CSV table of N, CA and C in Angstrom, one decimal:
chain,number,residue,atom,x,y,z
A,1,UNK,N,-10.8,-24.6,11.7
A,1,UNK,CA,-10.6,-23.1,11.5
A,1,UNK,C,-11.6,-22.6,10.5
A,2,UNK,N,-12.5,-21.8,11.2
A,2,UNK,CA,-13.3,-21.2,10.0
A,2,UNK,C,-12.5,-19.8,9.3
A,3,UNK,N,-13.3,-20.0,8.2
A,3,UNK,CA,-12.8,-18.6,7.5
A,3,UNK,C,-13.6,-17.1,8.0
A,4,UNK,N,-12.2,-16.3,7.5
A,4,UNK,CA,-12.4,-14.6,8.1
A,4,UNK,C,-12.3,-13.7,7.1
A,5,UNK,N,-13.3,-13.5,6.5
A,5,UNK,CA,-13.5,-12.2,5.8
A,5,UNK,C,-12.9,-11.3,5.3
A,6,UNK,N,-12.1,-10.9,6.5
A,6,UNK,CA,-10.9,-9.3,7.1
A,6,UNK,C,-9.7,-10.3,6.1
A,7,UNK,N,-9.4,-11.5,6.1
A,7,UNK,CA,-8.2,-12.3,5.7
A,7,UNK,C,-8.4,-11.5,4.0
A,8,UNK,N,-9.5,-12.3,3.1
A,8,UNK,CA,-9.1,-11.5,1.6
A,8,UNK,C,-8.5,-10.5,1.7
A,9,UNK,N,-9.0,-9.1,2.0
A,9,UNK,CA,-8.7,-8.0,1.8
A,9,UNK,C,-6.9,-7.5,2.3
A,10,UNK,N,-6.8,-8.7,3.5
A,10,UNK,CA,-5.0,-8.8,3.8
A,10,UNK,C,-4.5,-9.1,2.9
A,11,UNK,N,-4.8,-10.0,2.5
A,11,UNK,CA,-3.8,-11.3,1.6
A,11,UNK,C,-4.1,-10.6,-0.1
A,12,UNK,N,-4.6,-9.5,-0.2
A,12,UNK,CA,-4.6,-8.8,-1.6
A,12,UNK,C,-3.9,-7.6,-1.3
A,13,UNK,N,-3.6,-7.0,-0.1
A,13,UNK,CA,-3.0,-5.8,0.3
A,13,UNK,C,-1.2,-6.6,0.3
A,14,UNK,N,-1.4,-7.5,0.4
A,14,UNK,CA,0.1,-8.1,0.6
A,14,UNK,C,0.4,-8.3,-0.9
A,15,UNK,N,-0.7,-8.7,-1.8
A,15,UNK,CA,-0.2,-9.1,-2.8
A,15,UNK,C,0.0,-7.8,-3.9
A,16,UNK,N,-0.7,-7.1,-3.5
A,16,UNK,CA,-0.8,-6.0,-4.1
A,16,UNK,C,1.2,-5.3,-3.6
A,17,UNK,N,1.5,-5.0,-2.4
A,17,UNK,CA,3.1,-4.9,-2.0
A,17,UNK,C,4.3,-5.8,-2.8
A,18,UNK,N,3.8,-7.0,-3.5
A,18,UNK,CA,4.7,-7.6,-3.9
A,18,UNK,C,4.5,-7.1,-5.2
A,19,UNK,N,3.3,-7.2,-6.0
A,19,UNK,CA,3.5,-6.6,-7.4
A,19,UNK,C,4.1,-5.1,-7.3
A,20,UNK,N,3.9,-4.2,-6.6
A,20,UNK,CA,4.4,-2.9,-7.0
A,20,UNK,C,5.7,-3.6,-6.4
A,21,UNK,N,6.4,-4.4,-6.2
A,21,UNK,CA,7.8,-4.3,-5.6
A,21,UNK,C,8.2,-5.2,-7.2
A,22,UNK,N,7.9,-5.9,-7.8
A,22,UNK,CA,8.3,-6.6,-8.4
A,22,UNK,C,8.4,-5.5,-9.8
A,23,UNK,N,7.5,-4.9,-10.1
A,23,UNK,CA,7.5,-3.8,-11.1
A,23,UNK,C,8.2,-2.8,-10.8
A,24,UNK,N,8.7,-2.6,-9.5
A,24,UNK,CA,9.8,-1.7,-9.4
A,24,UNK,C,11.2,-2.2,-10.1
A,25,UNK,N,11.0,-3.2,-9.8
A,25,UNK,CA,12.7,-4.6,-10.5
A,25,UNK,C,12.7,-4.2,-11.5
A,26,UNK,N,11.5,-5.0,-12.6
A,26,UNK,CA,11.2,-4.7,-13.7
A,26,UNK,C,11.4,-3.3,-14.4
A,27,UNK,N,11.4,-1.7,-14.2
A,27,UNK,CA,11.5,-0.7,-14.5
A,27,UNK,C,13.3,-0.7,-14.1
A,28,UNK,N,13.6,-1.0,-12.8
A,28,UNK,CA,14.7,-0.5,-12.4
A,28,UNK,C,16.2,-1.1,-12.6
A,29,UNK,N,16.2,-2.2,-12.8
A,29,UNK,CA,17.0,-2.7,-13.9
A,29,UNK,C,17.0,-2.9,-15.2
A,30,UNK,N,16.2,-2.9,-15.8
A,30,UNK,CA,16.7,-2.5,-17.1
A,30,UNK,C,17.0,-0.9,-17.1
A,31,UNK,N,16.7,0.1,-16.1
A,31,UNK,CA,17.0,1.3,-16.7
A,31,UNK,C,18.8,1.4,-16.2
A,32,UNK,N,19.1,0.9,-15.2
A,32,UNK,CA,20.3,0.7,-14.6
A,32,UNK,C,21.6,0.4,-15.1
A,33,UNK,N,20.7,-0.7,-16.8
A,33,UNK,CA,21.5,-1.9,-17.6
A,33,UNK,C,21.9,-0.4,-18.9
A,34,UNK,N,20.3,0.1,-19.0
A,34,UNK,CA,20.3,1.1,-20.1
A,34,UNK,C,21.3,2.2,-19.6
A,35,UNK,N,21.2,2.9,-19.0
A,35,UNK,CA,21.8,4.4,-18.5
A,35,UNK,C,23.6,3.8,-17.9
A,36,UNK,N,23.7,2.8,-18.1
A,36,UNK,CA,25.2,2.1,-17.4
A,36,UNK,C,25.4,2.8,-16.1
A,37,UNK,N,24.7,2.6,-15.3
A,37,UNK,CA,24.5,3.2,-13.7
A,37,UNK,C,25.5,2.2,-13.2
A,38,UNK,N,27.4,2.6,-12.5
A,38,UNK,CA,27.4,2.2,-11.0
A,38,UNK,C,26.9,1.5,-10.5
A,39,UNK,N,26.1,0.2,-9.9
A,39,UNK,CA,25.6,0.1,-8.9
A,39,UNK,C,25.8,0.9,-7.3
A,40,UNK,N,27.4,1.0,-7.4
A,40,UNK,CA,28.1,1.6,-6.5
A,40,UNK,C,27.5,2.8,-6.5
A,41,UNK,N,27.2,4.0,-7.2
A,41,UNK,CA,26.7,5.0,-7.2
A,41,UNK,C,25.1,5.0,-6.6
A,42,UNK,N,24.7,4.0,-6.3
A,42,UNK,CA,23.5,4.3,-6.1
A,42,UNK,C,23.3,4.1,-4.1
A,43,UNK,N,24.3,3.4,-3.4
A,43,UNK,CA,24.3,3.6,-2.0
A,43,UNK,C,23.6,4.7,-1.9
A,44,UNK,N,23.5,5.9,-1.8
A,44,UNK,CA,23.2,6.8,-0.9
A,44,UNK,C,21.7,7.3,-2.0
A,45,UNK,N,20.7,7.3,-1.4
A,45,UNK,CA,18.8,7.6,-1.5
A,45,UNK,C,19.1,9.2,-2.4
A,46,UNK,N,19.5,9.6,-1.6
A,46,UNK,CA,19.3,11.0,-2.4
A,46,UNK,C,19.7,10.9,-4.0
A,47,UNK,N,21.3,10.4,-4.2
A,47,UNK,CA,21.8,10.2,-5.3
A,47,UNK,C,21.2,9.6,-6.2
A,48,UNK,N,20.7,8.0,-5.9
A,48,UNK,CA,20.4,7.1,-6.7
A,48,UNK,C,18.4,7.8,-6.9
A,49,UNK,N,17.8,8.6,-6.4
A,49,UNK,CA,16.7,9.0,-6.8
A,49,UNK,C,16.8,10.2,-8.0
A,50,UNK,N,18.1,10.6,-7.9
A,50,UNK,CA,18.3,11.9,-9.3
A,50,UNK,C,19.0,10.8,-10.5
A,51,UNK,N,19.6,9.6,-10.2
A,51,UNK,CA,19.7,8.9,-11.2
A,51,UNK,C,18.9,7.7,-12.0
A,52,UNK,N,17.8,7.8,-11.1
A,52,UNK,CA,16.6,6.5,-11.5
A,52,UNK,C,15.4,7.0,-11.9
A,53,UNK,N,15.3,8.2,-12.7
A,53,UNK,CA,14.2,9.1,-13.1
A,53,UNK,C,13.0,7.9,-13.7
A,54,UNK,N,13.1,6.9,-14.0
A,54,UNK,CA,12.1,6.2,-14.7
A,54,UNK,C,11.2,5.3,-14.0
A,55,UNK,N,12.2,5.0,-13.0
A,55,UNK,CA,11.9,3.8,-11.6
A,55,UNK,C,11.2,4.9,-10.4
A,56,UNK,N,11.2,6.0,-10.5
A,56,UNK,CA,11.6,6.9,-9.2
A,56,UNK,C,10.0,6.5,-8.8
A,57,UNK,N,9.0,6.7,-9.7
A,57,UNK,CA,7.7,6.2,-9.6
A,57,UNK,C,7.2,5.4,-8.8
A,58,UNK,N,7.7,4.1,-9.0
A,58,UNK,CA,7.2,3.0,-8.9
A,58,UNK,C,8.2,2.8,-7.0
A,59,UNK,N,9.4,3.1,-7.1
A,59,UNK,CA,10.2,3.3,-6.0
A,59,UNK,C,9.3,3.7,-5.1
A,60,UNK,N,8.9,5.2,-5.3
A,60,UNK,CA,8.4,6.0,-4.3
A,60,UNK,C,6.6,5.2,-3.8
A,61,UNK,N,6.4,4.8,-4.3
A,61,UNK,CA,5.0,3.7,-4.4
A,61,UNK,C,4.8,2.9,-3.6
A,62,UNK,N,6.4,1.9,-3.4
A,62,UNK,CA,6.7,1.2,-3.0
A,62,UNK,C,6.9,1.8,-1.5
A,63,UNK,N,7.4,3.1,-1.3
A,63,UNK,CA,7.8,3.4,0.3
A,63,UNK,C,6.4,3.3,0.7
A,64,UNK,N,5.7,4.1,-0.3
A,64,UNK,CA,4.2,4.6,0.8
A,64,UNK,C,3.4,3.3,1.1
A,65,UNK,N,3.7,2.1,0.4
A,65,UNK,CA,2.9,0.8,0.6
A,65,UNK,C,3.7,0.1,2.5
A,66,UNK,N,4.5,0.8,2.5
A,66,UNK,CA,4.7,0.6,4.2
A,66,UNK,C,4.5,1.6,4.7
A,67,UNK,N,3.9,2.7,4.7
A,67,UNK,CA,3.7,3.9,5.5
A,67,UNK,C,2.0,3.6,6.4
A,68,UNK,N,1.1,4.1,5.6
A,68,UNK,CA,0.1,4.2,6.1
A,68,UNK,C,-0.5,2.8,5.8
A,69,UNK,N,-0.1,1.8,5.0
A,69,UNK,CA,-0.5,0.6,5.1
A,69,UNK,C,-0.6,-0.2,6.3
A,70,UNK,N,0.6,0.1,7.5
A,70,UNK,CA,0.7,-0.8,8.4
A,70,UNK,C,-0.3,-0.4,9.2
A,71,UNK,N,-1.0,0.5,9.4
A,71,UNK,CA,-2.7,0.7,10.4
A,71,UNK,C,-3.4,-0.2,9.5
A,72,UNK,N,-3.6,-0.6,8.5
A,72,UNK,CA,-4.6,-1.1,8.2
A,72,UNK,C,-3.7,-2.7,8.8
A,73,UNK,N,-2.9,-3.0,8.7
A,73,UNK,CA,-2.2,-4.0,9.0
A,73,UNK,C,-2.5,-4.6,10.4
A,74,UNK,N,-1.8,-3.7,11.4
A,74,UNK,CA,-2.3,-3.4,13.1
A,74,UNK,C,-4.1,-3.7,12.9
A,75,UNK,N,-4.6,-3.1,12.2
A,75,UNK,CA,-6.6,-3.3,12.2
A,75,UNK,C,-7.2,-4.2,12.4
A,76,UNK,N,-6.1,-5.2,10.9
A,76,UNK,CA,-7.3,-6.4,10.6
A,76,UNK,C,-6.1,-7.7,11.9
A,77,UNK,N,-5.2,-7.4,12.1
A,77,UNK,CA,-4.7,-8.2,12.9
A,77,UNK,C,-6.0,-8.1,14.7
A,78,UNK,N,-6.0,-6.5,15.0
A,78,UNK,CA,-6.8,-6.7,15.8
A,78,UNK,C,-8.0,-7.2,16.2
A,79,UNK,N,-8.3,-6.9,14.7
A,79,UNK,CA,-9.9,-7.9,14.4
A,79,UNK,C,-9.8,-8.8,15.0
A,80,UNK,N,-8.8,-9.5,14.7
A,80,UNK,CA,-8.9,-11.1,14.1
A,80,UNK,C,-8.4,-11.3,15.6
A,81,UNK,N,-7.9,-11.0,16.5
A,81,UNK,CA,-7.3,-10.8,17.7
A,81,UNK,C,-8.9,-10.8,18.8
A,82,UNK,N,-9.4,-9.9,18.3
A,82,UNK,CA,-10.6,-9.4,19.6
A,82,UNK,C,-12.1,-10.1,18.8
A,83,UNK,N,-11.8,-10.9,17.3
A,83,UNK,CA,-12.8,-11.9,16.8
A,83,UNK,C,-14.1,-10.7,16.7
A,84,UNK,N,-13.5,-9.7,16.2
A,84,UNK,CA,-14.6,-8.6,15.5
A,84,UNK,C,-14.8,-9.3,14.1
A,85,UNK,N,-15.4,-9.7,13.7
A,85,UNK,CA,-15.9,-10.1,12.1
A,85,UNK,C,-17.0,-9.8,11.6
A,86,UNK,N,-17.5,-8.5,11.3
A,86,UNK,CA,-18.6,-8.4,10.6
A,86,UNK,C,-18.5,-7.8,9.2
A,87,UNK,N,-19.5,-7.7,8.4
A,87,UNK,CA,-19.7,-7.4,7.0
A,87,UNK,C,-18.8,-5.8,7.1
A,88,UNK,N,-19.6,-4.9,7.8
A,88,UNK,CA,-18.9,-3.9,8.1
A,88,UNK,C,-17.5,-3.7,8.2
A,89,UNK,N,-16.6,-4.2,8.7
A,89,UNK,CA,-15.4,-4.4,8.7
A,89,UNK,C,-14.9,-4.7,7.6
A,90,UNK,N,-15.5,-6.1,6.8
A,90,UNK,CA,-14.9,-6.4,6.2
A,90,UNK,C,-15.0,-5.6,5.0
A,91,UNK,N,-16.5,-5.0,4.5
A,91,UNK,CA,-16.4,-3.7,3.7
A,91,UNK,C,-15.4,-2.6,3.6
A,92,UNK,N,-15.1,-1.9,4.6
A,92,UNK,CA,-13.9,-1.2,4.9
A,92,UNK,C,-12.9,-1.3,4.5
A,93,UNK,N,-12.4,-2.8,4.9
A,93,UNK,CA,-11.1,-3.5,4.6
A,93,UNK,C,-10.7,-3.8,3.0
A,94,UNK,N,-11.7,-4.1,2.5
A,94,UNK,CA,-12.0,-3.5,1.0
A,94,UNK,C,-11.8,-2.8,0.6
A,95,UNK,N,-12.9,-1.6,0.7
A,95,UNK,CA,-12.4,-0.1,0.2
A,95,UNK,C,-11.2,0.1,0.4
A,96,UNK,N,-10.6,0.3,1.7
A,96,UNK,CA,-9.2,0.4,1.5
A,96,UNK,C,-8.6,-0.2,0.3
A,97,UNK,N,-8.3,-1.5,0.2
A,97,UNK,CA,-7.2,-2.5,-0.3
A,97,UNK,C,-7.7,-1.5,-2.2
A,98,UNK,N,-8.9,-1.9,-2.5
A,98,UNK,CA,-9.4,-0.9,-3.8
A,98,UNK,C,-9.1,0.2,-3.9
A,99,UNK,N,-8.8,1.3,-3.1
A,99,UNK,CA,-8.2,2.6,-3.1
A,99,UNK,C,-6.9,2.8,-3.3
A,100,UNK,N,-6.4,1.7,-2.7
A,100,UNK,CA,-4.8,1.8,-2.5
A,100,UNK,C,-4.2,1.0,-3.8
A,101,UNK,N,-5.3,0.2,-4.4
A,101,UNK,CA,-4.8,-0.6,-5.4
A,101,UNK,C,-4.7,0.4,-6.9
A,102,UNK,N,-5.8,1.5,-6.6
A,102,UNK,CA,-6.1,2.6,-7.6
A,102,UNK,C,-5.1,3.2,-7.1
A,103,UNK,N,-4.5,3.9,-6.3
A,103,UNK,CA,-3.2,4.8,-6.3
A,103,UNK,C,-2.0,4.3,-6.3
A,104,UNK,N,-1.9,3.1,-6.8
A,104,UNK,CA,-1.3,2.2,-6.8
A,104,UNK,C,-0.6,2.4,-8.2
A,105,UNK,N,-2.0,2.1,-9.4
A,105,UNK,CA,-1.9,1.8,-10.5
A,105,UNK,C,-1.6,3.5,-11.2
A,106,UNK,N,-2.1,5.1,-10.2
A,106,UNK,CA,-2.2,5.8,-10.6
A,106,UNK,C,-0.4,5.8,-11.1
A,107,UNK,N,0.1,5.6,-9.8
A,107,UNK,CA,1.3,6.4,-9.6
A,107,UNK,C,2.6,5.6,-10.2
A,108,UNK,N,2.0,4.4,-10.9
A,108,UNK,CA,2.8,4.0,-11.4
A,108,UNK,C,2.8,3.8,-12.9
A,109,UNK,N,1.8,4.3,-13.3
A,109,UNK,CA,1.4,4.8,-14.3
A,109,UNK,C,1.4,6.1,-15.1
A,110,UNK,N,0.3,6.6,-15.2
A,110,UNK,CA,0.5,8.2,-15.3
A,110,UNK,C,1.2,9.2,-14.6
A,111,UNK,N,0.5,8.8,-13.4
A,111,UNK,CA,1.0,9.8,-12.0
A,111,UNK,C,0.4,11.2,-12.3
A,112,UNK,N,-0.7,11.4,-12.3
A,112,UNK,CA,-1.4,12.4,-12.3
A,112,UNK,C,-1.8,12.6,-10.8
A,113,UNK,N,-1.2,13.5,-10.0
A,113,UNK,CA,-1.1,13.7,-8.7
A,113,UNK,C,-2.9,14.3,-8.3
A,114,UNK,N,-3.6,14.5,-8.6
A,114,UNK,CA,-5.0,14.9,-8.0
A,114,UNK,C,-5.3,14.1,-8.3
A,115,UNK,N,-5.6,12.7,-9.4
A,115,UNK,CA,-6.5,11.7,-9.4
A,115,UNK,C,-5.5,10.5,-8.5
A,116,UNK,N,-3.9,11.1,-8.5
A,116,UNK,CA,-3.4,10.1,-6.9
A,116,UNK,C,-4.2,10.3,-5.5
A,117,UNK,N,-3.9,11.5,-5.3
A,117,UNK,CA,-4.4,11.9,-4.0
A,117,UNK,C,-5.9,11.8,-3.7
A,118,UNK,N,-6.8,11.8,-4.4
A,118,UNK,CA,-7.9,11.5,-4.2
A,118,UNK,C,-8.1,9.8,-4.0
A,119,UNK,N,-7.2,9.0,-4.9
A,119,UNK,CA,-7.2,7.5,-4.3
A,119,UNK,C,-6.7,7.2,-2.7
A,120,UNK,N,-5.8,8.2,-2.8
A,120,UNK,CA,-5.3,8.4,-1.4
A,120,UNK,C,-5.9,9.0,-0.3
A,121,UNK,N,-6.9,10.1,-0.6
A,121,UNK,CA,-7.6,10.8,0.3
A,121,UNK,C,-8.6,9.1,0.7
A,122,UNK,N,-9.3,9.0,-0.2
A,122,UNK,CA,-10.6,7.7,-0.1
A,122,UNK,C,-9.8,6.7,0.7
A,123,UNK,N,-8.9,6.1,0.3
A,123,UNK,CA,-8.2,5.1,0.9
A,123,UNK,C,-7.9,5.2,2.8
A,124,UNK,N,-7.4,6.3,3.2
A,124,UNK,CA,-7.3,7.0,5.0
A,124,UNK,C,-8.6,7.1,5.1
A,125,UNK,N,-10.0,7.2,4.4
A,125,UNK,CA,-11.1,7.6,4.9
A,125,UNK,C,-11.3,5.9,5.5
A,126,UNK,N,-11.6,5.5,4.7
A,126,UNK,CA,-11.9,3.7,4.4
A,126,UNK,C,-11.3,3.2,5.9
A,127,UNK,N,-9.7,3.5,6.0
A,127,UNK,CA,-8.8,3.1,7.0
A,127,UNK,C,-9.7,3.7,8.8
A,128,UNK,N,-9.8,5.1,8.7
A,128,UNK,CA,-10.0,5.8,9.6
A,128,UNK,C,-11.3,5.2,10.2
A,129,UNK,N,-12.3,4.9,8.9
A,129,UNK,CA,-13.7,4.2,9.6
A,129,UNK,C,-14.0,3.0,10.1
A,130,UNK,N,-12.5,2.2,9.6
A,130,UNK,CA,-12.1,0.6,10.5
A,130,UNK,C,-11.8,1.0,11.9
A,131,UNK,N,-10.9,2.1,12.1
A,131,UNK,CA,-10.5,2.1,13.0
A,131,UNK,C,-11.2,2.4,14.7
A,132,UNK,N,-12.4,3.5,13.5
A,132,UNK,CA,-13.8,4.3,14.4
A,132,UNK,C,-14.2,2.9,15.0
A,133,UNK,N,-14.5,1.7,14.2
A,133,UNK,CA,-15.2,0.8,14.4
A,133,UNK,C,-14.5,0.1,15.6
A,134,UNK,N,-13.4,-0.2,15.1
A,134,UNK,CA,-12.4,-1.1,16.0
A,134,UNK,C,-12.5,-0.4,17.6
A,135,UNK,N,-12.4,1.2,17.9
A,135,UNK,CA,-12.3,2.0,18.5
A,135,UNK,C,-13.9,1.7,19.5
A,136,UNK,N,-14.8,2.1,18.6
A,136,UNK,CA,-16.1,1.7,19.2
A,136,UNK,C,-16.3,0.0,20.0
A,137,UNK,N,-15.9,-0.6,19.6
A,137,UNK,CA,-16.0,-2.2,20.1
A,137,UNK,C,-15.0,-2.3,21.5
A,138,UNK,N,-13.9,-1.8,21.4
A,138,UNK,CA,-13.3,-2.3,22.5
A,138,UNK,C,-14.0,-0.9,23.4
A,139,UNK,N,-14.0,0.0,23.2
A,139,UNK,CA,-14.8,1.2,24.4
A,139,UNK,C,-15.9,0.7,25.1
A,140,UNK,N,-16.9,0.0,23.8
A,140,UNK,CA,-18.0,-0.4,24.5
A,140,UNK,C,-18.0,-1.9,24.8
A,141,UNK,N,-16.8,-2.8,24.7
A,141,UNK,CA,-17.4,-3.8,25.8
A,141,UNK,C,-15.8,-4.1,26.5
């Protein structure tokens, strides 16, 4: 089996899902232990988001790391499917995983929502030009 390029930039996008999930723990129980939260109170999303003001950050981080992640997910699986491997690609698949690792750290951090959204705007750009690519290859052969 030779090696695939498109794979780093996976296996850092996955790793990067488990650290924001694990730092979600880390914020969200101890605030749970501090504020003597119910567990029981927190069943229902709406509720347990007006009662986790500290975690809510890193929570909400965590959703978007399955939202728009899974195209880039679908992408490099396709790659690796139709044996597209070029630098090109694998550049892309970078910027993303970099983008998203910076909106990543914004939002779990400061949370300064214009220097979020701009990690976020670059990040769908990066995604969108895998896709141009992916799009172009199967059209044309």
């Amino acid at each position: 089996m030779s090696f695939k390029p498109i794979l780093l930039p996976l296996l850092a996008q996955v790793l990067l899902t488990f650290t924001v999930w694990i730092y979600l723990f880390a914020r969200r129980l101890p605030e749970i232990s501090k504020k003597r939260i119910d567990p029981q109170d927190l069943q229902d999303r709406a509720t347990s988001h007006s009662l986790l003001t500290v975690s809510a950050a890193a929570s909400n981080n965590l959703k978007n790391l399955f939202e728009l992640p899974v195209l880039f997910y679908v992408a490099v699986l396709l790659s690796l499917s139709l044996m597209i491997q070029d630098m090109l690609l694998a550049q892309l698949a970078w910027g993303f995983v970099i983008m998203r690792m910076v909106h990543s750290a914004i939002h779990c951090s400061y949370n300064n929502v214009t220097h979020r959204f701009l990690a976020y705007a670059l990040s769908c750009l990066f995604l969108m030009f895998m896709w141009i690519r992916l799009a172009a290859f199967i059209l044309m052969n």
